[in-house]
Amino acid sequence: MADAIGVLGEATTTTVGTTTVYTVPAAKAAKCKIQVKIEAHAANSTGDFLVTVNGVVTFSHLNLPTTEIMWSNSTTALHDPSTSVDPDGTTAALTCCPGPAEYYLSAGDTVTYTIGTDALVACNVQVVGTEIDV
């Protein structure tokens, strides 16, 4: 089996519930980061967004402000600009990229996200990194 580098898993589900983004295959291990870009519900400010690694909540935002856009950047797992602007790359804070935390995963470990109460307008969660044979 070959090693892999790049996007290991991606999910774009916007409905309420839990979505698996990535599960480490058997006989593999991974070192990865998480990249996120979401847009909150268009009419309600009661939705929640949580990302978990192996069942542990690694970051979350509760009661997402209506239509607010949030993303990961080089210093923050989920940047909240308190406005409905897209990242434009003009500063580090306004650049969508993998968040700063690194995760070390073994075979069977999972990365998931949960949307609570209200569906999102848009959602893209990626697990990026390297996957190796063990």
Coordinates of C-alpha atoms in Angstrom, one line a residue:
M1 CA 0.0 0.0 0.0
A2 CA 1.2 3.5 -0.8
D3 CA 1.5 6.5 1.5
A4 CA -0.7 9.5 0.9
I5 CA -0.3 13.2 1.3
G6 CA -2.8 16.0 0.8
V7 CA -6.6 15.9 1.4
L8 CA -7.3 12.7 3.2
G9 CA -11.0 13.3 3.7
E10 CA -13.6 15.9 2.8
A11 CA -17.3 16.4 3.7
T12 CA -19.8 19.1 2.7
T13 CA -23.0 17.9 4.4
T14 CA -25.0 20.9 5.6
T15 CA -27.9 19.1 7.4
V16 CA -28.4 18.6 11.1
G17 CA -26.5 15.5 12.3
T18 CA -23.0 14.0 12.6
T19 CA -20.9 13.5 9.5
T20 CA -17.7 11.5 9.3
V21 CA -15.0 13.4 7.4
Y22 CA -12.2 10.9 7.7
T23 CA -11.5 7.5 9.1
V24 CA -7.9 6.1 9.2
P25 CA -7.8 2.9 7.2
A26 CA -6.5 -0.4 8.7
A27 CA -2.7 -0.7 8.8
K28 CA -2.3 3.1 8.4
A29 CA -1.6 6.1 10.7
A30 CA -2.0 9.8 9.9
K31 CA -0.7 13.2 10.9
C32 CA -3.2 15.8 9.9
K33 CA -4.8 19.2 10.4
I34 CA -8.4 20.3 9.9
Q35 CA -9.5 23.0 7.4
V36 CA -13.1 24.4 7.8
K37 CA -15.3 26.9 6.1
I38 CA -18.9 27.2 7.1
E39 CA -21.9 29.6 6.6
A40 CA -24.5 29.7 9.4
H41 CA -28.3 29.3 8.9
A42 CA -29.9 32.0 6.8
A43 CA -32.7 32.8 9.3
N44 CA -31.9 31.5 12.8
S45 CA -29.1 32.0 15.3
T46 CA -29.6 28.8 17.2
G47 CA -27.4 26.4 15.2
D48 CA -24.3 24.7 16.6
F49 CA -21.1 23.4 14.9
L50 CA -18.7 21.0 16.6
V51 CA -15.6 19.1 15.3
T52 CA -14.5 16.0 17.0
V53 CA -11.3 13.9 16.8
N54 CA -12.0 10.4 18.1
G55 CA -15.0 11.5 20.0
V56 CA -13.3 14.5 21.7
V57 CA -14.6 17.9 20.8
T58 CA -11.6 19.8 19.5
F59 CA -13.4 23.0 18.6
S60 CA -17.0 24.3 18.5
H61 CA -19.2 27.4 18.1
L62 CA -22.7 27.4 19.7
N63 CA -25.6 29.6 18.6
L64 CA -24.0 30.5 15.2
P65 CA -24.9 34.1 14.2
T66 CA -27.3 34.2 11.2
T67 CA -25.5 33.9 7.8
E68 CA -22.1 34.5 9.5
I69 CA -19.2 32.9 7.6
M70 CA -16.4 31.3 9.7
W71 CA -13.2 29.5 8.7
S72 CA -10.0 28.0 10.0
N73 CA -6.8 30.0 9.6
S74 CA -3.1 29.6 10.6
T75 CA -3.8 30.8 14.2
T76 CA -7.4 29.8 14.9
A77 CA -9.3 26.5 14.5
L78 CA -12.5 28.5 13.7
H79 CA -12.1 32.2 13.0
D80 CA -15.2 34.3 13.7
P81 CA -15.0 37.7 12.0
S82 CA -18.4 38.7 13.4
T83 CA -19.6 39.6 9.9
S84 CA -20.7 37.8 6.8
V85 CA -17.5 38.2 4.7
D86 CA -15.6 35.6 2.8
P87 CA -11.9 35.1 3.5
D88 CA -10.0 37.1 0.9
G89 CA -6.4 36.3 1.7
T90 CA -5.3 39.8 2.4
T91 CA -4.2 38.9 5.9
A92 CA -3.4 35.7 7.8
A93 CA -6.7 36.1 9.7
L94 CA -8.6 36.4 6.4
T95 CA -7.0 33.4 4.8
C96 CA -8.8 30.1 4.9
C97 CA -6.2 27.3 5.5
P98 CA -5.7 24.3 7.9
G99 CA -6.0 25.3 11.5
P100 CA -2.9 25.3 13.8
A101 CA -3.5 22.0 15.7
E102 CA -1.9 18.8 14.5
Y103 CA -3.6 15.4 15.2
Y104 CA -1.8 12.0 15.3
L105 CA -4.3 9.3 14.4
S106 CA -4.1 5.5 14.4
A107 CA -6.1 3.0 12.4
G108 CA -9.8 3.3 13.0
D109 CA -9.6 6.9 14.5
T110 CA -12.1 9.3 13.1
V111 CA -12.7 13.0 12.4
T112 CA -16.3 14.1 12.5
Y113 CA -18.4 17.2 12.7
T114 CA -21.8 17.8 14.1
I115 CA -24.4 20.4 13.1
G116 CA -27.0 21.0 15.8
T117 CA -30.5 22.5 15.7
D118 CA -30.3 24.4 12.3
A119 CA -28.8 23.3 9.0
L120 CA -25.9 25.4 7.6
V121 CA -26.1 27.3 4.3
A122 CA -22.6 26.0 3.3
C123 CA -20.1 23.7 4.8
N124 CA -16.7 22.3 3.8
V125 CA -14.5 20.4 6.2
Q126 CA -11.3 18.8 5.0
V127 CA -8.7 16.6 6.8
V128 CA -5.3 17.4 5.3
G129 CA -2.0 15.8 6.0
T130 CA -0.1 12.5 5.5
E131 CA -1.2 8.9 5.8
I132 CA 1.5 6.2 6.1
D133 CA 1.7 2.4 6.3
V134 CA 2.3 1.0 9.8

